[in-house]
Amino acid sequence: AQSVTQLGSHVSVSEGALVLLRCNYSSSVPPYLFWYVQYPNQGLQLLLKYTSAATLVKGINGFEAEFKKSETSFHLTKPSAHMSDAAEYFCAVSHNNNDMRFGAGTRLTVKP
Amino acid sequence: DTGVSQDPRHKITKRGQNVTFRCDPISEHNRLYWYRQTLGQGPEFLTYFQNEAQLEKSRLLSDRFSAERPKGSFSTLEIQRTEQGDSAMYLCASSLALAGTDTQYFGPGTRLTVL
């Protein structure tokens, strides 16, 4: 069975600092990997997805993630945090899209 | 706006009552998914439809949960005899099935509170 683990339920950075949110996956077949963002009282918005085309995936709002098979990781980064980035971030894995598994989420706080 | 919509956004009910939630997907999307999200957790897959066919329902939480998509457009999720443990956010997503993987687009959710 596939699963994801998000390391760190809460990450706090200063405005302008690097954002790094960690995600490790487990899958017996080549996975599809996703990062979603959720703002308070809203649904999930897709940031980016990996579908084996390229290991470095660029998403919206300046975020990107790198698929590293050897490390079974798909960490999310952004060079410079903005106050508007404060939200909950979810990593998800799927191999047939009928059974998407989400991590528990990482809450990002951005300090002024 | 042509995104996924859900109604109602909030529902408060008493234990033992039945509740029904509606989801309207993006118009050209043929797949529709239901998830449950509890506080501090990621979404948990419940069921999904391709057009009007419910292709996966083994992950529905109990026989009190049921979903329909009668005409392959909107969908409803019903919870019968609600329990306090059913309190959660219920999310709907839709996608257009293509070769490979398709991207799921989420609605704003329905927050259920069972008193």
GROMACS .gro file of C-alpha atoms in nm:
model
  227
    1ALA     CA    1   0.000   0.000   0.000
    2GLN     CA    2   0.115   0.351  -0.068
    3SER     CA    3   0.150   0.622   0.194
    4VAL     CA    4   0.319   0.953   0.267
    5THR     CA    5   0.484   1.088   0.577
    6GLN     CA    6   0.518   1.458   0.632
    7LEU     CA    7   0.797   1.537   0.873
    8GLY     CA    8   0.703   1.823   1.100
    9SER     CA    9   0.342   1.908   1.170
   10HIS     CA   10   0.437   2.273   1.211
   11VAL     CA   11   0.707   2.477   1.041
   12SER     CA   12   0.778   2.841   1.119
   13VAL     CA   13   0.994   3.067   0.902
   14SER     CA   14   1.063   3.436   0.880
   15GLU     CA   15   0.938   3.636   0.585
   16GLY     CA   16   1.197   3.615   0.309
   17ALA     CA   17   1.352   3.293   0.440
   18LEU     CA   18   1.367   2.959   0.262
   19VAL     CA   19   1.064   2.734   0.297
   20LEU     CA   20   1.129   2.359   0.315
   21LEU     CA   21   0.843   2.118   0.380
   22ARG     CA   22   0.937   1.752   0.389
   23CYS     CA   23   0.750   1.460   0.240
   24ASN     CA   24   0.857   1.098   0.214
   25TYR     CA   25   0.652   0.842   0.029
   26SER     CA   26   0.610   0.469   0.021
   27SER     CA   27   0.489   0.303  -0.295
   28SER     CA   28   0.543  -0.034  -0.455
   29VAL     CA   29   0.497   0.110  -0.803
   30PRO     CA   30   0.613   0.436  -0.960
   31PRO     CA   31   0.407   0.698  -0.785
   32TYR     CA   32   0.233   1.014  -0.882
   33LEU     CA   33   0.302   1.277  -0.617
   34PHE     CA   34   0.119   1.596  -0.534
   35TRP     CA   35   0.141   1.897  -0.308
   36TYR     CA   36  -0.178   2.077  -0.213
   37VAL     CA   37  -0.228   2.392  -0.004
   38GLN     CA   38  -0.527   2.459   0.217
   39TYR     CA   39  -0.616   2.801   0.354
   40PRO     CA   40  -0.847   2.823   0.657
   41ASN     CA   41  -1.202   2.709   0.589
   42GLN     CA   42  -1.126   2.640   0.226
   43GLY     CA   43  -1.075   2.336   0.008
   44LEU     CA   44  -0.742   2.214  -0.122
   45GLN     CA   45  -0.564   2.387  -0.408
   46LEU     CA   46  -0.310   2.202  -0.620
   47LEU     CA   47   0.040   2.352  -0.598
   48LEU     CA   48   0.220   2.103  -0.820
   49LYS     CA   49   0.234   1.738  -0.924
   50TYR     CA   50   0.497   1.488  -1.030
   51THR     CA   51   0.403   1.243  -1.304
   52SER     CA   52   0.749   1.115  -1.407
   53ALA     CA   53   0.808   1.373  -1.680
   54ALA     CA   54   1.075   1.566  -1.488
   55THR     CA   55   1.218   1.523  -1.141
   56LEU     CA   56   1.212   1.895  -1.061
   57VAL     CA   57   0.857   2.019  -1.071
   58LYS     CA   58   0.765   2.386  -1.065
   59GLY     CA   59   0.431   2.490  -0.930
   60ILE     CA   60   0.230   2.799  -0.858
   61ASN     CA   61   0.324   3.082  -0.623
   62GLY     CA   62   0.697   3.016  -0.663
   63PHE     CA   63   0.693   2.668  -0.510
   64GLU     CA   64   0.883   2.373  -0.650
   65ALA     CA   65   0.949   2.014  -0.548
   66GLU     CA   66   1.212   1.759  -0.642
   67PHE     CA   67   1.140   1.389  -0.680
   68LYS     CA   68   1.427   1.182  -0.542
   69LYS     CA   69   1.368   0.813  -0.595
   70SER     CA   70   1.677   0.706  -0.400
   71GLU     CA   71   1.551   0.895  -0.096
   72THR     CA   72   1.179   0.831  -0.161
   73SER     CA   73   1.127   1.201  -0.105
   74PHE     CA   74   0.931   1.483  -0.262
   75HIS     CA   75   1.015   1.789  -0.054
   76LEU     CA   76   0.850   2.123  -0.125
   77THR     CA   77   1.059   2.439  -0.134
   78LYS     CA   78   1.026   2.810  -0.196
   79PRO     CA   79   1.329   3.039  -0.191
   80SER     CA   80   1.164   3.330  -0.014
   81ALA     CA   81   0.859   3.302   0.210
   82HIS     CA   82   0.579   3.554   0.190
   83MET     CA   83   0.319   3.624   0.455
   84SER     CA   84   0.050   3.495   0.219
   85ASP     CA   85   0.217   3.151   0.218
   86ALA     CA   86   0.090   3.083   0.570
   87ALA     CA   87  -0.140   2.782   0.532
   88GLU     CA   88  -0.163   2.404   0.570
   89TYR     CA   89   0.030   2.201   0.314
   90PHE     CA   90  -0.049   1.842   0.221
   91CYS     CA   91   0.161   1.592   0.032
   92ALA     CA   92  -0.025   1.310  -0.144
   93VAL     CA   93   0.063   0.995  -0.336
   94SER     CA   94  -0.135   0.803  -0.594
   95HIS     CA   95  -0.059   0.540  -0.850
   96ASN     CA   96  -0.397   0.502  -1.013
   97ASN     CA   97  -0.570   0.817  -0.900
   98ASN     CA   98  -0.848   0.612  -0.748
   99ASP     CA   99  -0.677   0.588  -0.414
  100MET     CA  100  -0.499   0.911  -0.333
  101ARG     CA  101  -0.336   0.902   0.010
  102PHE     CA  102  -0.265   1.226   0.191
  103GLY     CA  103  -0.016   1.302   0.462
  104ALA     CA  104  -0.125   1.455   0.790
  105GLY     CA  105  -0.024   1.800   0.675
  106THR     CA  106   0.229   2.066   0.775
  107ARG     CA  107   0.114   2.401   0.902
  108LEU     CA  108   0.340   2.680   0.777
  109THR     CA  109   0.365   2.997   0.982
  110VAL     CA  110   0.544   3.300   0.839
  111LYS     CA  111   0.675   3.555   1.085
  112PRO     CA  112   0.715   3.919   0.984
  113ASP     CA  113  -1.664   3.074  -1.142
  114THR     CA  114  -1.672   2.718  -1.273
  115GLY     CA  115  -1.495   2.542  -0.987
  116VAL     CA  116  -1.628   2.263  -0.767
  117SER     CA  117  -1.909   2.381  -0.541
  118GLN     CA  118  -2.051   2.222  -0.229
  119ASP     CA  119  -2.368   2.287  -0.040
  120PRO     CA  120  -2.419   2.357   0.242
  121ARG     CA  121  -2.090   2.498   0.365
  122HIS     CA  122  -2.182   2.431   0.725
  123LYS     CA  123  -2.428   2.189   0.881
  124ILE     CA  124  -2.512   2.150   1.248
  125THR     CA  125  -2.729   1.855   1.339
  126LYS     CA  126  -2.830   1.652   1.638
  127ARG     CA  127  -2.709   1.298   1.691
  128GLY     CA  128  -2.933   1.049   1.520
  129GLN     CA  129  -3.049   1.279   1.241
  130ASN     CA  130  -2.980   1.216   0.873
  131VAL     CA  131  -2.784   1.468   0.668
  132THR     CA  132  -2.724   1.506   0.295
  133PHE     CA  133  -2.453   1.706   0.124
  134ARG     CA  134  -2.439   1.808  -0.238
  135CYS     CA  135  -2.141   1.848  -0.470
  136ASP     CA  136  -2.144   2.007  -0.814
  137PRO     CA  137  -1.825   1.922  -1.006
  138ILE     CA  138  -1.653   2.117  -1.279
  139SER     CA  139  -1.887   2.073  -1.573
  140GLU     CA  140  -1.670   1.868  -1.810
  141HIS     CA  141  -1.525   1.644  -1.537
  142ASN     CA  142  -1.632   1.281  -1.543
  143ARG     CA  143  -1.484   1.172  -1.210
  144LEU     CA  144  -1.609   1.280  -0.871
  145TYR     CA  145  -1.456   1.197  -0.534
  146TRP     CA  146  -1.564   1.231  -0.173
  147TYR     CA  147  -1.320   1.270   0.117
  148ARG     CA  148  -1.351   1.323   0.490
  149GLN     CA  149  -1.106   1.546   0.674
  150THR     CA  150  -1.087   1.552   1.052
  151LEU     CA  151  -0.907   1.817   1.251
  152GLY     CA  152  -0.533   1.800   1.213
  153GLN     CA  153  -0.542   1.530   0.947
  154GLY     CA  154  -0.523   1.507   0.573
  155PRO     CA  155  -0.824   1.414   0.363
  156GLU     CA  156  -0.933   1.052   0.380
  157PHE     CA  157  -1.074   0.898   0.063
  158LEU     CA  158  -1.432   0.769   0.090
  159THR     CA  159  -1.564   0.691  -0.256
  160TYR     CA  160  -1.555   0.794  -0.619
  161PHE     CA  161  -1.764   0.792  -0.936
  162GLN     CA  162  -1.682   0.779  -1.300
  163ASN     CA  163  -1.983   0.932  -1.469
  164GLU     CA  164  -2.277   0.777  -1.283
  165ALA     CA  165  -2.100   0.456  -1.184
  166GLN     CA  166  -1.968   0.427  -0.830
  167LEU     CA  167  -1.642   0.245  -0.889
  168GLU     CA  168  -1.511   0.234  -0.535
  169LYS     CA  169  -1.711   0.234  -0.216
  170SER     CA  170  -1.530  -0.007   0.010
  171ARG     CA  171  -1.368   0.284   0.191
  172LEU     CA  172  -1.698   0.437   0.301
  173LEU     CA  173  -1.675   0.450   0.677
  174SER     CA  174  -1.984   0.246   0.756
  175ASP     CA  175  -2.315   0.140   0.608
  176ARG     CA  176  -2.460   0.466   0.739
  177PHE     CA  177  -2.270   0.644   0.461
  178SER     CA  178  -2.394   0.638   0.103
  179ALA     CA  179  -2.333   0.840  -0.209
  180GLU     CA  180  -2.509   0.883  -0.540
  181ARG     CA  181  -2.444   1.048  -0.873
  182PRO     CA  182  -2.762   0.965  -1.060
  183LYS     CA  183  -2.704   1.151  -1.385
  184GLY     CA  184  -2.329   1.167  -1.384
  185SER     CA  185  -2.330   1.533  -1.290
  186PHE     CA  186  -2.385   1.640  -0.928
  187SER     CA  187  -2.343   1.400  -0.640
  188THR     CA  188  -2.490   1.364  -0.293
  189LEU     CA  189  -2.337   1.213   0.019
  190GLU     CA  190  -2.580   1.100   0.286
  191ILE     CA  191  -2.503   1.008   0.644
  192GLN     CA  192  -2.782   0.833   0.829
  193ARG     CA  193  -2.820   0.828   1.207
  194THR     CA  194  -2.535   1.069   1.259
  195GLU     CA  195  -2.294   1.022   1.547
  196GLN     CA  196  -2.068   1.274   1.716
  197GLY     CA  197  -1.770   1.102   1.554
  198ASP     CA  198  -1.904   1.201   1.213
  199SER     CA  199  -1.817   1.564   1.286
  200ALA     CA  200  -1.564   1.658   1.019
  201MET     CA  201  -1.512   1.845   0.696
  202TYR     CA  202  -1.647   1.658   0.394
  203LEU     CA  203  -1.465   1.744   0.074
  204CYS     CA  204  -1.563   1.679  -0.282
  205ALA     CA  205  -1.323   1.678  -0.576
  206SER     CA  206  -1.362   1.627  -0.947
  207SER     CA  207  -1.130   1.543  -1.234
  208LEU     CA  208  -1.122   1.468  -1.603
  209ALA     CA  209  -0.999   1.114  -1.651
  210LEU     CA  210  -0.724   1.091  -1.909
  211ALA     CA  211  -0.443   0.847  -1.975
  212GLY     CA  212  -0.206   0.847  -1.683
  213THR     CA  213  -0.313   1.045  -1.383
  214ASP     CA  214  -0.567   1.321  -1.363
  215THR     CA  215  -0.563   1.619  -1.133
  216GLN     CA  216  -0.832   1.642  -0.869
  217TYR     CA  217  -0.983   1.983  -0.806
  218PHE     CA  218  -1.138   2.030  -0.464
  219GLY     CA  219  -1.444   2.214  -0.350
  220PRO     CA  220  -1.456   2.430  -0.035
  221GLY     CA  221  -1.603   2.150   0.175
  222THR     CA  222  -1.901   2.105   0.403
  223ARG     CA  223  -1.826   2.126   0.773
  224LEU     CA  224  -2.050   1.895   0.973
  225THR     CA  225  -2.100   1.936   1.346
  226VAL     CA  226  -2.298   1.668   1.526
  227LEU     CA  227  -2.423   1.771   1.870
   0.00000   0.00000   0.00000
